[in-house]
Short mmCIF file of C-alpha atoms and ligand atoms in Angstrom, two decimals:
data_model
loop_
_atom_site.label_atom_id
_atom_site.label_comp_id
_atom_site.label_asym_id
_atom_site.label_seq_id
_atom_site.Cartn_x
_atom_site.Cartn_y
_atom_site.Cartn_z
CA MET A 1 -11.56 30.68 0.13
CA PRO A 2 -10.58 28.65 -1.99
CA ALA A 3 -10.08 24.78 -1.28
CA GLY A 4 -7.15 22.08 -2.87
CA LEU A 5 -5.75 20.07 -1.55
CA ILE A 6 -1.08 19.74 -2.58
CA VAL A 7 -0.32 16.97 -4.88
CA LYS A 8 3.78 18.57 -3.89
CA ALA A 9 6.52 20.07 -1.11
CA LEU A 10 8.83 21.30 -2.83
CA SER A 11 11.63 23.87 -1.37
CA GLY A 12 8.83 25.22 0.95
CA TYR A 13 6.24 25.54 -2.12
CA TYR A 14 3.48 23.28 -1.39
CA TYR A 15 1.39 22.81 -4.82
CA VAL A 16 -2.28 22.96 -4.75
CA LEU A 17 -4.70 21.76 -6.53
CA PRO A 18 -8.22 24.37 -6.71
CA GLU A 19 -11.25 21.36 -6.28
CA GLU A 20 -12.77 23.29 -8.54
CA ALA A 21 -12.02 23.51 -11.09
CA ALA A 22 -11.54 19.64 -13.03
CA GLY A 23 -8.01 19.50 -14.98
CA VAL A 24 -6.54 23.60 -13.68
CA GLU A 25 -2.84 23.51 -12.70
CA SER A 26 -1.66 23.23 -9.52
CA VAL A 27 -1.35 26.83 -7.50
CA GLN A 28 1.95 27.17 -5.59
CA CYS A 29 1.64 28.27 -2.45
CA ARG A 30 4.07 29.57 0.05
CA ALA A 31 2.21 28.04 3.95
CA ARG A 32 0.90 30.42 6.35
CA GLY A 33 3.40 32.33 8.81
CA VAL A 34 2.01 30.00 11.69
CA PHE A 35 2.10 27.12 11.13
CA LYS A 36 5.05 27.10 12.08
CA LYS A 37 4.88 28.19 15.52
CA ARG A 38 1.87 26.36 15.58
CA GLY A 39 4.16 23.27 14.38
CA ILE A 40 2.33 21.93 11.87
CA SER A 41 4.01 21.30 8.73
CA PRO A 42 1.57 20.45 5.78
CA LEU A 43 1.73 17.38 3.66
CA VAL A 44 1.14 16.42 0.77
CA GLY A 45 -1.89 15.02 0.59
CA ASP A 46 -3.73 17.45 2.32
CA ARG A 47 -7.28 19.14 1.80
CA VAL A 48 -6.56 22.91 2.72
CA GLN A 49 -7.52 26.90 1.95
CA PHE A 50 -5.95 28.89 0.16
CA GLU A 51 -6.08 32.34 -1.20
CA LEU A 52 -4.69 33.59 -4.62
CA THR A 53 -2.13 36.72 -4.23
CA GLU A 54 -1.69 39.37 -6.64
CA ASN A 55 0.90 37.89 -8.37
CA GLY A 56 -0.44 34.42 -9.36
CA GLU A 57 0.69 32.54 -6.75
CA GLY A 58 -0.84 31.12 -3.64
CA THR A 59 -0.91 31.30 0.09
CA VAL A 60 -1.76 27.71 2.07
CA THR A 61 -3.97 29.09 5.60
CA GLU A 62 -5.98 26.31 6.12
CA VAL A 63 -4.32 22.78 7.09
CA LEU A 64 -8.85 20.86 6.91
CA PRO A 65 -8.33 18.29 9.53
CA ARG A 66 -6.69 14.76 8.57
CA THR A 67 -8.31 11.20 8.60
CA SER A 68 -5.35 9.52 7.35
CA GLU A 69 -1.14 9.96 7.62
CA LEU A 70 1.42 7.91 6.34
CA ILE A 71 5.19 8.23 7.79
CA ARG A 72 6.22 6.22 3.92
CA PRO A 73 5.54 8.22 1.90
CA PRO A 74 5.11 10.68 3.16
CA VAL A 75 1.34 10.83 2.26
CA ALA A 76 -1.70 12.88 4.28
CA ASN A 77 -5.69 11.26 3.99
CA VAL A 78 -4.08 8.10 1.94
CA ASP A 79 -7.76 5.69 1.50
CA GLN A 80 -5.72 3.00 -0.26
CA ALA A 81 -3.37 0.51 -0.54
CA VAL A 82 -2.61 -1.20 -4.05
CA LEU A 83 -0.06 -4.30 -3.65
CA VAL A 84 1.49 -5.53 -7.03
CA PHE A 85 3.48 -8.04 -6.95
CA SER A 86 4.47 -10.17 -9.61
CA ILE A 87 3.29 -13.23 -10.87
CA ASP A 88 7.70 -13.73 -11.85
CA GLU A 89 10.83 -12.04 -11.66
CA PRO A 90 10.34 -12.02 -9.32
CA ALA A 91 8.37 -15.07 -8.08
CA LEU A 92 4.94 -15.22 -6.84
CA ASN A 93 5.84 -14.43 -2.64
CA LEU A 94 2.74 -15.46 -1.26
CA PRO A 95 4.41 -14.52 2.02
CA LEU A 96 5.60 -11.52 1.38
CA LEU A 97 2.20 -10.58 -0.08
CA ASP A 98 0.25 -11.10 4.07
CA LYS A 99 2.87 -9.13 5.58
CA PHE A 100 1.65 -6.13 3.45
CA LEU A 101 -1.53 -6.54 4.51
CA VAL A 102 -0.89 -6.42 7.66
CA HIS A 103 0.61 -4.03 6.87
CA THR A 104 -2.32 -1.95 5.40
CA GLU A 105 -4.78 -4.05 7.53
CA SER A 106 -3.04 -2.02 10.76
CA ALA A 107 -3.07 0.99 8.74
CA GLY A 108 -6.74 0.91 8.45
CA LEU A 109 -6.13 0.68 4.46
CA ASP A 110 -8.18 -0.76 1.93
CA THR A 111 -6.60 -2.70 0.17
CA ILE A 112 -6.44 -4.16 -3.74
CA ILE A 113 -4.35 -6.00 -5.08
CA ALA A 114 -2.88 -5.99 -8.63
CA LEU A 115 -0.55 -9.40 -9.61
CA THR A 116 1.87 -8.03 -12.63
CA LYS A 117 3.58 -9.64 -15.09
CA ARG A 118 0.75 -11.68 -16.50
CA ASP A 119 1.95 -12.15 -20.07
CA LEU A 120 4.97 -14.45 -18.20
CA ILE A 121 2.25 -16.66 -17.42
CA GLU A 122 2.42 -18.79 -21.02
CA ARG A 123 6.89 -19.36 -20.82
CA GLN A 124 5.98 -20.58 -17.31
CA GLU A 125 3.55 -23.29 -18.80
CA GLY A 126 5.21 -27.42 -17.67
CA GLU A 127 7.65 -25.94 -15.08
CA ALA A 128 8.12 -27.37 -12.03
CA GLU A 129 7.27 -23.60 -10.73
CA ALA A 130 4.76 -22.53 -12.60
CA VAL A 131 2.00 -21.23 -9.52
CA ASP A 132 -1.94 -21.76 -10.39
CA LEU A 133 -3.27 -19.08 -9.61
CA GLY A 134 -6.84 -20.15 -9.83
CA PRO A 135 -6.70 -20.98 -6.04
CA VAL A 136 -4.67 -18.06 -5.69
CA VAL A 137 -6.89 -15.68 -7.26
CA GLU A 138 -9.61 -17.41 -5.34
CA LEU A 139 -8.61 -17.13 -2.13
CA TYR A 140 -7.55 -13.58 -1.39
CA GLU A 141 -10.78 -11.91 -2.69
CA SER A 142 -12.56 -14.75 -0.53
CA ILE A 143 -10.95 -13.17 2.22
CA GLY A 144 -12.33 -9.60 0.22
CA TYR A 145 -9.02 -7.78 -1.25
CA PRO A 146 -10.49 -7.95 -5.59
CA MET A 147 -7.26 -9.12 -7.01
CA PHE A 148 -6.19 -7.79 -10.55
CA VAL A 149 -3.93 -9.35 -12.68
CA THR A 150 -2.16 -7.82 -14.80
CA SER A 151 0.41 -7.18 -18.13
CA ALA A 152 0.91 -3.90 -18.80
CA LYS A 153 3.21 -5.26 -21.23
CA GLU A 154 0.91 -6.37 -23.10
CA GLY A 155 -2.38 -4.43 -20.88
CA ILE A 156 -4.52 -6.75 -20.21
CA GLY A 157 -5.40 -6.06 -17.21
CA VAL A 158 -4.80 -2.53 -16.17
CA GLU A 159 -7.97 -0.16 -17.50
CA ASP A 160 -9.33 -2.15 -14.49
CA VAL A 161 -6.99 -1.39 -11.33
CA LEU A 162 -7.47 2.31 -12.58
CA ALA A 163 -10.83 2.38 -11.67
CA LYS A 164 -10.37 1.46 -8.77
CA LEU A 165 -8.49 4.28 -8.00
CA ALA A 166 -11.05 6.40 -8.90
CA GLY A 167 -12.14 10.02 -6.42
CA ARG A 168 -9.16 8.12 -4.23
CA ILE A 169 -5.82 8.47 -2.42
CA SER A 170 -3.25 5.32 -2.97
CA VAL A 171 -0.23 4.19 -2.67
CA PHE A 172 1.50 1.31 -3.78
CA ALA A 173 3.91 -1.15 -2.84
CA GLY A 174 5.72 -4.17 -3.58
CA GLN A 175 8.81 -5.06 -4.61
CA SER A 176 11.33 -3.89 -5.87
CA GLY A 177 11.35 -4.83 -9.97
CA VAL A 178 7.76 -5.79 -10.16
CA GLY A 179 5.47 -3.13 -12.04
CA LYS A 180 5.00 -0.35 -10.34
CA SER A 181 6.46 1.65 -11.93
CA SER A 182 4.94 -0.54 -15.85
CA LEU A 183 1.92 0.41 -13.82
CA LEU A 184 1.19 3.21 -13.71
CA ASN A 185 3.06 4.36 -16.51
CA ALA A 186 0.62 2.26 -18.87
CA MET A 187 -2.53 3.72 -16.64
CA VAL A 188 -0.99 7.75 -17.38
CA PRO A 189 -0.82 8.32 -21.04
CA GLY A 190 2.25 10.77 -21.40
CA LEU A 191 3.29 9.83 -17.71
CA SER A 192 7.00 8.51 -17.64
CA LEU A 193 8.50 7.22 -14.39
CA GLU A 194 11.82 5.76 -15.13
CA THR A 195 11.63 1.99 -14.81
CA ASN A 196 14.33 -0.60 -15.11
CA ALA A 197 16.35 -4.30 -14.45
CA ILE A 198 16.65 -4.89 -10.97
CA SER A 199 19.81 -5.60 -11.66
CA MET A 200 20.21 -1.88 -12.51
CA LYS A 201 18.80 -0.48 -9.09
CA LEU A 202 20.33 -2.58 -6.20
CA GLY A 203 22.89 0.07 -4.89
CA ARG A 204 21.01 3.94 -3.01
CA GLY A 205 17.26 3.72 -3.13
CA LYS A 206 16.06 5.70 -6.02
CA HIS A 207 14.20 7.40 -3.88
CA THR A 208 15.47 8.43 -1.41
CA THR A 209 16.18 11.71 -2.69
CA ARG A 210 12.69 12.12 -4.74
CA HIS A 211 10.29 13.96 -3.36
CA VAL A 212 7.23 12.42 -2.68
CA GLU A 213 3.83 14.06 -5.10
CA LEU A 214 0.40 12.89 -6.16
CA ILE A 215 0.12 11.60 -9.94
CA ARG A 216 -3.32 12.96 -11.49
CA LEU A 217 -5.39 9.58 -12.44
CA GLN A 218 -8.47 10.57 -15.75
CA ASN A 219 -10.87 9.41 -12.98
CA GLY A 220 -9.55 11.73 -10.70
CA GLY A 221 -7.82 8.95 -8.34
CA LEU A 222 -4.34 10.08 -6.81
CA VAL A 223 -1.78 7.70 -6.39
CA ALA A 224 1.03 8.68 -4.84
CA ASP A 225 4.75 7.52 -7.53
CA THR A 226 7.00 7.17 -4.38
CA PRO A 227 5.49 2.75 -2.83
CA GLY A 228 4.87 2.73 0.30
CA PHE A 229 5.67 0.88 3.39
CA SER A 230 8.95 -1.88 1.51
CA GLN A 231 9.55 -6.02 2.56
CA LEU A 232 12.64 -4.79 4.79
CA ASP A 233 10.30 -3.60 7.09
CA PHE A 234 8.88 -4.72 10.36
CA LEU A 235 4.87 -5.16 10.93
CA GLN A 236 4.84 -2.72 13.49
CA VAL A 237 1.96 -4.75 15.39
CA GLU A 238 1.55 -6.27 18.48
CA ALA A 239 1.50 -9.98 18.99
CA GLU A 240 -1.96 -9.29 19.86
CA GLY A 241 -3.16 -6.98 17.88
CA LEU A 242 -1.59 -9.58 14.75
CA GLY A 243 -4.99 -11.64 14.39
CA GLY A 244 -7.94 -9.15 13.66
CA CYS A 245 -5.07 -8.42 10.72
CA PHE A 246 -6.15 -11.43 9.21
CA ARG A 247 -10.29 -10.46 8.70
CA GLU A 248 -10.81 -13.71 7.91
CA PHE A 249 -10.20 -14.59 11.99
CA LEU A 250 -12.32 -12.76 12.32
CA PRO A 251 -16.09 -14.35 13.13
CA TYR A 252 -14.14 -17.72 14.51
CA ALA A 253 -11.93 -15.24 17.19
CA GLU A 254 -14.48 -14.42 18.31
CA GLU A 255 -16.01 -17.96 19.27
CA CYS A 256 -12.17 -19.06 20.72
CA ARG A 257 -12.24 -19.44 24.61
CA PHE A 258 -9.82 -16.74 25.76
CA ARG A 259 -10.31 -13.30 25.77
CA GLY A 260 -6.25 -12.30 24.15
CA CYS A 261 -6.10 -15.75 22.34
CA LEU A 262 -2.95 -15.92 19.65
CA HIS A 263 -4.54 -19.15 17.87
CA LEU A 264 -1.15 -21.24 19.24
CA HIS A 265 -1.45 -23.48 21.93
CA GLU A 266 -4.38 -22.21 23.94
CA PRO A 267 -7.36 -24.86 24.58
CA ASP A 268 -10.47 -23.86 22.17
CA CYS A 269 -9.24 -21.93 19.95
CA ARG A 270 -11.70 -21.62 16.72
CA VAL A 271 -9.55 -20.58 15.17
CA GLN A 272 -6.85 -23.60 15.06
CA SER A 273 -10.96 -25.62 14.69
CA ALA A 274 -11.34 -23.37 12.42
CA GLN A 275 -8.03 -24.11 10.13
CA GLU A 276 -7.90 -28.23 10.61
CA GLU A 277 -11.86 -27.58 9.38
CA GLY A 278 -10.76 -25.64 5.79
CA LEU A 279 -12.47 -22.94 6.64
CA ILE A 280 -8.97 -20.46 6.89
CA SER A 281 -6.49 -21.16 4.53
CA ALA A 282 -2.92 -23.32 6.25
CA SER A 283 -1.27 -20.88 4.28
CA ARG A 284 -2.66 -17.49 5.61
CA TYR A 285 -2.47 -19.55 9.36
CA ASN A 286 1.21 -20.48 8.48
CA ASN A 287 2.65 -16.81 7.77
CA TYR A 288 0.23 -15.99 11.00
CA LEU A 289 2.52 -17.41 13.17
CA GLN A 290 6.07 -17.16 11.50
CA PHE A 291 5.43 -13.15 11.90
CA LEU A 292 3.70 -13.45 15.34
CA GLN A 293 7.25 -15.02 15.55
CA GLU A 294 8.93 -12.74 14.14
CA ILE A 295 7.17 -10.09 16.02
CA ARG A 296 8.44 -12.31 19.39
CA ASP A 297 11.97 -12.64 18.42
CA LYS A 298 12.03 -7.90 18.22
CA LYS A 299 10.53 -8.15 20.92
CA ARG A 300 13.11 -10.02 23.37
CA ARG A 301 16.21 -8.62 21.70
CA TYR A 302 15.27 -5.02 22.73
N1 LIG B 401 7.57 -9.59 -19.56
C1 LIG B 401 6.70 -8.42 -18.20
N2 LIG B 401 8.12 -7.07 -17.71
C2 LIG B 401 7.39 -6.20 -16.76
C3 LIG B 401 5.97 -5.68 -16.43
N3 LIG B 401 5.85 -5.00 -16.71
C4 LIG B 401 7.67 -4.32 -15.87
N4 LIG B 401 8.40 -5.03 -16.57
C5 LIG B 401 9.26 -4.84 -16.21
O1 LIG B 401 9.64 -5.30 -15.05
C6 LIG B 401 11.09 -4.63 -14.54
C7 LIG B 401 11.18 -4.16 -13.26
O2 LIG B 401 9.71 -2.64 -14.15
P1 LIG B 401 9.59 -1.54 -12.68
O3 LIG B 401 7.96 -1.00 -13.65
O4 LIG B 401 10.66 -0.86 -13.33
O5 LIG B 401 9.06 -1.40 -11.80
P2 LIG B 401 8.74 -1.52 -9.98
O6 LIG B 401 7.73 -2.47 -9.12
O7 LIG B 401 8.76 -0.25 -10.31
O8 LIG B 401 10.84 -1.33 -9.17
P3 LIG B 401 11.23 -0.05 -8.17
O9 LIG B 401 11.24 0.89 -8.68
O10 LIG B 401 12.65 -1.19 -7.34
O11 LIG B 401 10.46 -0.72 -7.16
C8 LIG B 401 11.47 -3.81 -16.01
O12 LIG B 401 12.27 -4.33 -16.62
C9 LIG B 401 10.70 -3.69 -16.21
O13 LIG B 401 10.80 -3.77 -18.59
C10 LIG B 401 5.17 -6.90 -17.98
O14 LIG B 401 3.84 -6.82 -17.49
N5 LIG B 401 5.56 -8.25 -18.51
ZN1 LIG B 402 -7.82 -18.72 18.93
#
């Protein structure tokens, strides 16, 4: 029985890409009736077993165990997030980047960061709000997040991001207008995801009626065509778990006097002292404090 991967789900059909034959078309399949009875609903990203039927279609007979299950977008077995942030238009938003990193850490995803619109840097030079990218790249790389400086417009850095997607199922996330679709279009010849100026998209979310689909890359990687969590999503972690989502805190947190230390005002908190000694970035630590406050405020409200 052939095995494959669901790359698209639409109107009761599942489109299964056979595992064995690279480059072949996906097979249009129905799911076996028993799934409904067992309360299983196959998801895009699921590894399945299927049988070919006489009309050239197929039947999904088994859904193999999932390693993960994202809700937004609804995709199984995602193992990597690509956080997309523009250097300008909209301006680089590092607090939001840190918030997205909390999301991806709590979801257990590997994460890479793509900074976009590099071509806008020159124009910025000399201006007060110009970003100095060197320290930013150095900081996030030192924490363990590969960071790429790209321009879809000028084809810079696109291949480097593409190479990191090989053999994995990835989801892109980032604010509206940062260039997620443009970056994907630059990686996939022939793909033409809709790209637009921000102003045209402020109405209804354009993704609400769309069905998620996995885009196949030449290197075997798969990418969801619908972005992941957004800036409007609440952090799903508890206050006690937040510090664990800041990877670089971990070795210091082990040395805090109290177990469950929130690294706030506790005595003998090694995370606080590491921050004072410059071993932990002040901007990351301040964003940590900000998120901690948000989590507590939310709890109070409900
Ligand atoms: N200068 C410059 N502009 C870019 C670049 N990449 C994208 N843009 C522009 O940024 C705008 C938004 O690009 P999109 O690719 O639609 O952004 P998105 O993140 O997919 O936006 P949503 O679909 O709203 O989430 C468009 O006007 C693009 O032309 C780039 O590398 N350089
Ligand atoms: Zn502490």
